[in-house]
Tab-separated table of C-alpha atoms in Angstrom:
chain	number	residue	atom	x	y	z
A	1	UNK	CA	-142.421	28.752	134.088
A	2	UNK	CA	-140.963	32.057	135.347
A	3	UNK	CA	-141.029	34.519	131.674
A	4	UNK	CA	-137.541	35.432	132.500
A	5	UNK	CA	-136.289	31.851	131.714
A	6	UNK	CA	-137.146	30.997	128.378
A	7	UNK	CA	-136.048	27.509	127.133
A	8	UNK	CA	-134.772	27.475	123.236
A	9	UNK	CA	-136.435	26.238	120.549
A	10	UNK	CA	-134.251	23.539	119.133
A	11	UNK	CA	-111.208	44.828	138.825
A	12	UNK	CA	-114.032	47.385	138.642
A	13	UNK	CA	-116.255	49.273	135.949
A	14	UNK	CA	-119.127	51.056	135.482
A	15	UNK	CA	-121.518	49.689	132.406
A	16	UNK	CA	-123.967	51.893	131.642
A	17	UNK	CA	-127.530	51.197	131.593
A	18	UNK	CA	-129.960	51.753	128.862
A	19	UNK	CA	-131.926	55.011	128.955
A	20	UNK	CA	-134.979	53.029	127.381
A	21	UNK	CA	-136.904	50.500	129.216
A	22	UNK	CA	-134.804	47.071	128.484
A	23	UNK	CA	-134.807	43.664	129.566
A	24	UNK	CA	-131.147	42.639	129.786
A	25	UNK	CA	-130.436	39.328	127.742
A	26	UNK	CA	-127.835	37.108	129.080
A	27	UNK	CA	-126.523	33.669	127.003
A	28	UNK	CA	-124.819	30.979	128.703
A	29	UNK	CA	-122.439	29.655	126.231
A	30	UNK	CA	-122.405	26.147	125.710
A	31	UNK	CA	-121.026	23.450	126.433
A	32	UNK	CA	-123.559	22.530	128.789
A	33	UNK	CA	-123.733	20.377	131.989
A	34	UNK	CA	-126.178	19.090	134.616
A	35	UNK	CA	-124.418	21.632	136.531
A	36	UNK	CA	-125.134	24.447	134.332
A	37	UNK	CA	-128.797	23.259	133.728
A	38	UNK	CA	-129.763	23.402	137.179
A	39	UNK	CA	-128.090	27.053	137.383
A	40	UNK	CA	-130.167	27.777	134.599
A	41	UNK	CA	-133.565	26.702	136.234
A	42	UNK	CA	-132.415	28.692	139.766
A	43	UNK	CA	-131.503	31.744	137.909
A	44	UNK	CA	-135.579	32.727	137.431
A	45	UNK	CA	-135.092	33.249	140.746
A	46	UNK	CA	-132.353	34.873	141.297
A	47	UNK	CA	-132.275	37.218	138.019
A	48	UNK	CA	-136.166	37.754	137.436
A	49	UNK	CA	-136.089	40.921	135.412
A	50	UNK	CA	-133.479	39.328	133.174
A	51	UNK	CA	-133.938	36.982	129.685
A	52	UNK	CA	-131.823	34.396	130.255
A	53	UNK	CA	-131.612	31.950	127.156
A	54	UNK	CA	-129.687	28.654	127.514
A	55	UNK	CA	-127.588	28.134	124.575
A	56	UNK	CA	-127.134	24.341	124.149
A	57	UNK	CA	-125.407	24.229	121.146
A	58	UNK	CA	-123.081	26.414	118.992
A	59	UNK	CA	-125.590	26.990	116.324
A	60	UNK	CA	-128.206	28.218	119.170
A	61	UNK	CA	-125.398	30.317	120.656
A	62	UNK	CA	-125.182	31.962	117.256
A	63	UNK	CA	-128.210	33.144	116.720
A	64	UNK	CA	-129.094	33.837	120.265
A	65	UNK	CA	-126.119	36.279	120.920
A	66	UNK	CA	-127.172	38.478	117.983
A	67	UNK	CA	-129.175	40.509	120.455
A	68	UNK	CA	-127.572	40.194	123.643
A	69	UNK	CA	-126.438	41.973	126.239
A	70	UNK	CA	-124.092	39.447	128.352
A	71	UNK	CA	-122.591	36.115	128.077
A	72	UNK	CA	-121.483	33.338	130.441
A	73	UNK	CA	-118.214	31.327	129.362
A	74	UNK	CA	-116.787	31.195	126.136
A	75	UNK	CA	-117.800	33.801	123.419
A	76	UNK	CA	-115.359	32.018	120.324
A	77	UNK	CA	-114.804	34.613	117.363
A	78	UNK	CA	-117.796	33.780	114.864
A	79	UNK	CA	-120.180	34.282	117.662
A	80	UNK	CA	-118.299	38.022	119.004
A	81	UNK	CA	-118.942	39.020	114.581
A	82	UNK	CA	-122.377	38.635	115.420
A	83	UNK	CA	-122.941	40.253	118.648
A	84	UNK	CA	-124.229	43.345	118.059
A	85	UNK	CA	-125.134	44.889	121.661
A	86	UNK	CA	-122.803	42.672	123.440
A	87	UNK	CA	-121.189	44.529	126.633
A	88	UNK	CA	-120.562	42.305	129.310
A	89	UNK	CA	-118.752	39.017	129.240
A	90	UNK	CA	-118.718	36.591	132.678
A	91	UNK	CA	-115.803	34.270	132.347
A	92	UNK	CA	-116.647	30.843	133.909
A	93	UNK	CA	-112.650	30.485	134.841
A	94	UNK	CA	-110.182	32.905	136.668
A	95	UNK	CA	-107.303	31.550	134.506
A	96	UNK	CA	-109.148	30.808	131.086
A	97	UNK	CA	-107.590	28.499	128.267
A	98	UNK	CA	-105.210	29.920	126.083
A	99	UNK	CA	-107.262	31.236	123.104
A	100	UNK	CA	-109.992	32.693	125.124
A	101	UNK	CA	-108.579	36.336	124.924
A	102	UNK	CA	-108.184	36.354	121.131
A	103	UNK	CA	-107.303	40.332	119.265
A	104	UNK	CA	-111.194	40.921	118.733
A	105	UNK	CA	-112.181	40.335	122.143
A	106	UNK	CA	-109.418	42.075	123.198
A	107	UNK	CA	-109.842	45.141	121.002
A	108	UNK	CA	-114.484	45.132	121.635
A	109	UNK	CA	-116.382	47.131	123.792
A	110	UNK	CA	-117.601	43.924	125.924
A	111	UNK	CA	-116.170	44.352	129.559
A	112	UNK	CA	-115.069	41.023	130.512
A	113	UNK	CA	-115.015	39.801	133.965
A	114	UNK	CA	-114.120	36.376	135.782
A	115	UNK	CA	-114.622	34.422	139.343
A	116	UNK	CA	-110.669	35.075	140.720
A	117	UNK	CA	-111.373	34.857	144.566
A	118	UNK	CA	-113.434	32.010	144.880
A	119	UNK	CA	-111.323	29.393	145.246
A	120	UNK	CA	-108.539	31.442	147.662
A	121	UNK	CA	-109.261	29.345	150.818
A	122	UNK	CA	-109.321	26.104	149.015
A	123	UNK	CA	-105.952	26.417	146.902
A	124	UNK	CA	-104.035	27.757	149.648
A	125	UNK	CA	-104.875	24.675	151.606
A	126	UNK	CA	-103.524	22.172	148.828
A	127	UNK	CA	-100.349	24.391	148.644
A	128	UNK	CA	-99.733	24.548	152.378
A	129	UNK	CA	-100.096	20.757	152.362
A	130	UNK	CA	-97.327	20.148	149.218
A	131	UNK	CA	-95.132	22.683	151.403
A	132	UNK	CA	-95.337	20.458	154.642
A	133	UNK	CA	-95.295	17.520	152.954
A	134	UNK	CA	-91.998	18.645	151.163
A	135	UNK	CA	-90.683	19.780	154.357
A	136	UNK	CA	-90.646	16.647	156.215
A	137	UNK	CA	-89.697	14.451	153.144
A	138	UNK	CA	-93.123	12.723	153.240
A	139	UNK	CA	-92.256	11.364	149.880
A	140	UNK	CA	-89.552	9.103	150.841
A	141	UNK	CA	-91.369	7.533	153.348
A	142	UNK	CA	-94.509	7.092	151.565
A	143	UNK	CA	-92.143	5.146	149.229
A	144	UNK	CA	-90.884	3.421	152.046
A	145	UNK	CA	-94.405	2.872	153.217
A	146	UNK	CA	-95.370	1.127	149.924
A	147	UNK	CA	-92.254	-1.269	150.246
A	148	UNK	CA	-93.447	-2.712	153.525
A	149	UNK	CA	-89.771	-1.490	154.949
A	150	UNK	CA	-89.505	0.303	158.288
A	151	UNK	CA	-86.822	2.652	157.372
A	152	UNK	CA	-86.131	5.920	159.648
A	153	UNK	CA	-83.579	7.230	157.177
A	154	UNK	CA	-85.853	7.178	154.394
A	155	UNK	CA	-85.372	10.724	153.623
A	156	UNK	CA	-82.596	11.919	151.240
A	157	UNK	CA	-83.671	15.858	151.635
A	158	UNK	CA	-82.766	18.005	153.805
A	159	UNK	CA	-85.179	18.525	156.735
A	160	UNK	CA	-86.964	22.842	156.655
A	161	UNK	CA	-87.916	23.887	159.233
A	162	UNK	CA	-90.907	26.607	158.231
A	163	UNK	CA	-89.827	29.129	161.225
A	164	UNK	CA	-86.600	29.503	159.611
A	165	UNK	CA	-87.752	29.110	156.073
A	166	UNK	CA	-88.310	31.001	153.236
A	167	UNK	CA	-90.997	30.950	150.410
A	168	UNK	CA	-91.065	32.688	147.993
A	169	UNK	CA	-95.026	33.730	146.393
A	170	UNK	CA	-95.029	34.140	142.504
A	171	UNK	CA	-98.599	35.882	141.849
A	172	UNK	CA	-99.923	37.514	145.001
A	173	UNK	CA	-103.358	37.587	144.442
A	174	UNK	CA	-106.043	35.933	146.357
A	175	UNK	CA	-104.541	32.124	146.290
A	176	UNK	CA	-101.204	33.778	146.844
A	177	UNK	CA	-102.124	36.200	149.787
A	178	UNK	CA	-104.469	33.436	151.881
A	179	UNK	CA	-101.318	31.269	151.122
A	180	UNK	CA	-98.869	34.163	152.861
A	181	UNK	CA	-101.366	33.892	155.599
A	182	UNK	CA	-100.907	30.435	156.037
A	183	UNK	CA	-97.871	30.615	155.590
A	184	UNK	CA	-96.962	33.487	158.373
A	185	UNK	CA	-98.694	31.318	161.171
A	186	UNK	CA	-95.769	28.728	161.529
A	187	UNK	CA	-93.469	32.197	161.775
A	188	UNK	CA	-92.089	31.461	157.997
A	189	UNK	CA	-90.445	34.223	156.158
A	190	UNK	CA	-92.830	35.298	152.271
A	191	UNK	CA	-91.707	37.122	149.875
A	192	UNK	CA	-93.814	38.024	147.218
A	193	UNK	CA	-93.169	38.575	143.603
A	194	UNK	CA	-96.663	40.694	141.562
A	195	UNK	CA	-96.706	42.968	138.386
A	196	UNK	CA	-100.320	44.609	140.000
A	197	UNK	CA	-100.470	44.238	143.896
A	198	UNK	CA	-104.152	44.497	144.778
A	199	UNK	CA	-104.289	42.479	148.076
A	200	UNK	CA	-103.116	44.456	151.455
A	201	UNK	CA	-100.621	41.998	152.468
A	202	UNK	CA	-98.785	43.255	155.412
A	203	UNK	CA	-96.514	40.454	156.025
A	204	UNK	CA	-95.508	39.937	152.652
A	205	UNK	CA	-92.261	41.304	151.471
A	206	UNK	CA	-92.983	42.822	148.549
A	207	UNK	CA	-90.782	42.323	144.979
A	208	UNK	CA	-91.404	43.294	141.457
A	209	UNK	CA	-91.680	41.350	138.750
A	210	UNK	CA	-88.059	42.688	137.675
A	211	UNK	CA	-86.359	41.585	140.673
A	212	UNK	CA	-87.363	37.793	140.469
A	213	UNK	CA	-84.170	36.847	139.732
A	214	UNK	CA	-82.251	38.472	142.670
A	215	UNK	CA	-84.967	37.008	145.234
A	216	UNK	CA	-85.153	34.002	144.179
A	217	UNK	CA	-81.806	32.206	145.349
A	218	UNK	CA	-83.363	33.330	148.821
A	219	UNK	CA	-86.446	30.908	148.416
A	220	UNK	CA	-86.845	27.480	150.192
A	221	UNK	CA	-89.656	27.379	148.585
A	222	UNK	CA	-90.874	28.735	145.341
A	223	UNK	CA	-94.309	29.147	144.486
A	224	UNK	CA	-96.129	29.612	141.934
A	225	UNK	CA	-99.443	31.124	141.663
A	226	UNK	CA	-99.000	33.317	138.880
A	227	UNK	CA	-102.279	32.950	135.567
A	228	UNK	CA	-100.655	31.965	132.306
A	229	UNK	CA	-100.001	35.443	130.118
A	230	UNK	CA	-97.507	36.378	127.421
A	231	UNK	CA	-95.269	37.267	129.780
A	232	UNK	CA	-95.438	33.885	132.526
A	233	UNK	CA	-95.685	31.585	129.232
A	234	UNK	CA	-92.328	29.243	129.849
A	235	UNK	CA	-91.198	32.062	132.579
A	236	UNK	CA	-90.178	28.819	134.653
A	237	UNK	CA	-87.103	27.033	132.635
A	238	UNK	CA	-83.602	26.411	132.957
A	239	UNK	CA	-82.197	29.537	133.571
A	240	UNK	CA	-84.394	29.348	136.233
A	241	UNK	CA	-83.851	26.418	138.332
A	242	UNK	CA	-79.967	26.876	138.144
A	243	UNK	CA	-80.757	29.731	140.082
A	244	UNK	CA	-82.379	28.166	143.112
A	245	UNK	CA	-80.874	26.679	146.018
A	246	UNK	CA	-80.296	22.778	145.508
A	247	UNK	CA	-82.012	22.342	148.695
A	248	UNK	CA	-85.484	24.500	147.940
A	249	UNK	CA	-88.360	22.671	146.274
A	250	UNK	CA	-90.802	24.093	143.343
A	251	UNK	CA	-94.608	24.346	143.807
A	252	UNK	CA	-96.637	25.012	140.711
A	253	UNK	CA	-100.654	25.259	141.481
A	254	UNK	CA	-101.223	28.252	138.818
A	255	UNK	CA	-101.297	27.010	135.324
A	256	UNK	CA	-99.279	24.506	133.577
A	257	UNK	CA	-97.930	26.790	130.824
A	258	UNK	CA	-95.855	28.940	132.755
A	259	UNK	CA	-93.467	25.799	133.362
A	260	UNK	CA	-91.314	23.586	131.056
A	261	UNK	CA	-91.533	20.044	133.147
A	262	UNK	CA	-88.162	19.017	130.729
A	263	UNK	CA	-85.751	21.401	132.128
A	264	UNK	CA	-88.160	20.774	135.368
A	265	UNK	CA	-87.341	17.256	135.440
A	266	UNK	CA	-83.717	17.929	134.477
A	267	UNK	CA	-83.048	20.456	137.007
A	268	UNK	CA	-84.147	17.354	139.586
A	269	UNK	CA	-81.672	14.680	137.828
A	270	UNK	CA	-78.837	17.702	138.441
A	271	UNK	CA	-79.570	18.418	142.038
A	272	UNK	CA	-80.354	21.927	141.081
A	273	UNK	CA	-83.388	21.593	143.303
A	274	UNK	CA	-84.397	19.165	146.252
A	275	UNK	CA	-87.991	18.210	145.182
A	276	UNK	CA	-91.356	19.806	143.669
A	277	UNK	CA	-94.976	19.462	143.682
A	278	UNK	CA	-97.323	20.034	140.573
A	279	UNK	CA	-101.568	20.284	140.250
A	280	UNK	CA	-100.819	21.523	136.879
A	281	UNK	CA	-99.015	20.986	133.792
A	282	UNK	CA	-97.681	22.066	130.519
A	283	UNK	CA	-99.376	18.948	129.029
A	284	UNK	CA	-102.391	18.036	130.309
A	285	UNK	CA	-102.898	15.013	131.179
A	286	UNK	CA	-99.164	14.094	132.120
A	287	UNK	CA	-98.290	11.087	129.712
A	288	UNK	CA	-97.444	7.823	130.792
A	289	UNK	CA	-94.236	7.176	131.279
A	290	UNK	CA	-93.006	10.946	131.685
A	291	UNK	CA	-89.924	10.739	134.184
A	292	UNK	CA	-91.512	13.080	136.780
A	293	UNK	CA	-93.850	9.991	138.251
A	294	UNK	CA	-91.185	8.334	138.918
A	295	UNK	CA	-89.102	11.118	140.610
A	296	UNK	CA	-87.927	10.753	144.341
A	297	UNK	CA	-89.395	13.654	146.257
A	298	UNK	CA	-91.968	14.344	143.953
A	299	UNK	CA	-95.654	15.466	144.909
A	300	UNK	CA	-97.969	14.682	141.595
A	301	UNK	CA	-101.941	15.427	141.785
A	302	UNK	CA	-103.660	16.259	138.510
A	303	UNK	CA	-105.347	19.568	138.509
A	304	UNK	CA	-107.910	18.241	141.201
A	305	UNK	CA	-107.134	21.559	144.261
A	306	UNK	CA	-110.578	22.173	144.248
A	307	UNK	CA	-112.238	19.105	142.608
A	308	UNK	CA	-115.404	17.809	145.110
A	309	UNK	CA	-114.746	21.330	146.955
A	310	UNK	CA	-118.773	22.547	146.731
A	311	UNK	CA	-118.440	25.859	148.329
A	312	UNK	CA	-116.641	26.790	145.153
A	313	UNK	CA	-119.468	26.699	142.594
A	314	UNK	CA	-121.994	28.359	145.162
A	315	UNK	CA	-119.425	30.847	145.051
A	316	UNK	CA	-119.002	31.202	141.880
A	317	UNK	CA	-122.762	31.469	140.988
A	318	UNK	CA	-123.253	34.202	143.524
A	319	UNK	CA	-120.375	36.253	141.833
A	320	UNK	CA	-122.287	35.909	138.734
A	321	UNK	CA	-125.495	36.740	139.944
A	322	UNK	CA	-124.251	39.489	141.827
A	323	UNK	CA	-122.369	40.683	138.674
A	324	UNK	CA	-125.819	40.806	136.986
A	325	UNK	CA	-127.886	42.731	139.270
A	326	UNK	CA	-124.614	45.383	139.118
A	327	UNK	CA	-124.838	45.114	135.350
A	328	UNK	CA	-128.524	45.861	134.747
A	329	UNK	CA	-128.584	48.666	137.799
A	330	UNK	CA	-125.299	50.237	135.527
A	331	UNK	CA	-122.669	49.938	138.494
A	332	UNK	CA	-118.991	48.653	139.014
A	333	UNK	CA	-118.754	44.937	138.040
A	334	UNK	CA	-116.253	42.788	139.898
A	335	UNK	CA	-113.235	41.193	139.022
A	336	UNK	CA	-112.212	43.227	135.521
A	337	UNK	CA	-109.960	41.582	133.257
A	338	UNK	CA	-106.741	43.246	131.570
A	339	UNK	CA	-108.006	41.766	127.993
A	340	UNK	CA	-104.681	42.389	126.610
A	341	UNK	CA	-102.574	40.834	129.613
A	342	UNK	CA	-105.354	37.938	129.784
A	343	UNK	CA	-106.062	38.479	134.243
């Protein structure tokens, strides 16, 4: 067994290294998986000159993190009050939980970075397929479909054409700029609304935060790509939807939170919008019964945009590893997190 991997008994910064001669201690948080287990085994290679303990239970994950350096995934507050040397913290998820960033995480030393980026290619694909799925009223003859009845005049929405449409990108990050791009190839018009533009996106119109409301009455189509923060929680509401055209549709693939699906589902029944498509949700799973799976015009799928999409977690592993070898050499980690604006 490599002596780096010892099993247990029961956007940019500079971390600087130790001036003594130190053997970096990383602990992957539990829970654990198969998944994470066979990362664990692969990491001797990747990471030899680190100690890399495998924390498989919260009491392990207590007394393990006393004297370590970084953590993967979830570091909950009784663990951080025992964490003496901790100074790096590798987020397993670009858009965390709410409760991850809690005031003592956000107020320590630990530099806390996550895996945005990954998934870009993968996202953008499931978006550009609600978008021309919307388009062309693919709902309505799904439905039709299903019935058995050959009916040419299923659709009740209007027919957009994307060369003279307009969408409308909340959150231009990665997702949001590889969505432009897709977007921009059938000669439709973005927009793009972003409180810290770090993409070059030279076909993207680009909108503050503040001026959501003006642009939005433009959209066709309105989506959403934006993490959930104090300031997106509920951002999508009434006030909202009365503001869009009755004929755009509503495309929400960042995180459930930023969107009440009651005024959601009400601005539907009121023909304040023409249709919408969800992957996530304020409640998770959506109940039975709620109205929206029953909704003409309605594109459902439940948090699955990158579910069985492997090129994701080899991805994400290298961005770790790579994150690592920065860490113990002292140079600029990717992907820094705001702590206090949770992205």
């Amino acid at each position: 067994m490599n002596p780096s991997i010892r099993p247990l008994d029961s956007d940019l910064k500079t971390i600087r290294p130790r001036k003594e001669a130190h053997v970096p201690k990383i602990v992957l948080m539990p829970p654990q998986t198969d998944r994470s287990r066979k990362y664990h085994r692969t990491l001797s290679d990747r990471l030899p000159n680190y100690d890399i303990v495998l924390a498989e239970t919260d009491e392990d994950a207590l007394r393990e993190i006393v004297d370590a350096d970084a953590a993967y995934g979830v570091v909950p507050p009784e663990a951080l009050a025992v964490a003496k040397q901790l100074r790096w913290i590798q987020s397993a998820q670009a858009g965390p939980s709410a409760g991850y960033y809690y005031p003592e995480l956000i107020a320590h030393q630990a530099v806390v970075t996550n895996p945005r980026g990954v998934f870009n290619d993968h996202i953008a694909q499931h978006i550009l397929m609600y978008v021309l799925a919307l388009a062309r009223g693919l709902p309505a003859y799904i439905d039709a479909q299903r019935a058995g009845q050959w009916d040419t005049d299923a659709r009740t929405t209007p027919y957009l054409e994307l060369s003279e449409a307009v969408a409308l990108i909340v959150g231009v990050g990665g997702i949001g700029h590889e969505t432009a791009r897709l977007l921009n190839a059938f000669g439709t018009r973005v927009l793009g609304i972003d409180a810290r533009w770090e993409q070059d996106t030279p076909d993207v119109e680009r909108h503050e935060p503040s001026e959501l409301d003006v642009v939005l009455p433009m959209a066709d189509f309105v989506i959403v790509a934006t993490p959930h923060t104090p300031e997106t929680e509920g951002m999508w509401n009434s006030a909202r939807f009365a503001l869009m055209k009755p004929t755009a549709c509503f495309i929400n693939i960042g995180r459930g939170a930023t969107t009440r699906l009651q005024d959601l589902d009400q601005a539907l029944d009121a023909g304040q919008i023409a249709g919408c498509a969800l992957d996530v949700y304020e409640t998770e799973p959506l109940p039975e019964g709620h109205p929206l799976w029953a909704k003409p015009n309605v594109i459902l799928t439940p948090h699955i945009a990158v579910k069985d999409a492997e090129s994701v977690e080899h991805r994400r592993f290298d961005l770790f590893v790579d994150n690592a070898n920065r860490f113990a050499a002292g140079e600029e980690l990717r992907n820094i997190v705001d702590k206090a604006n949770w992205f």
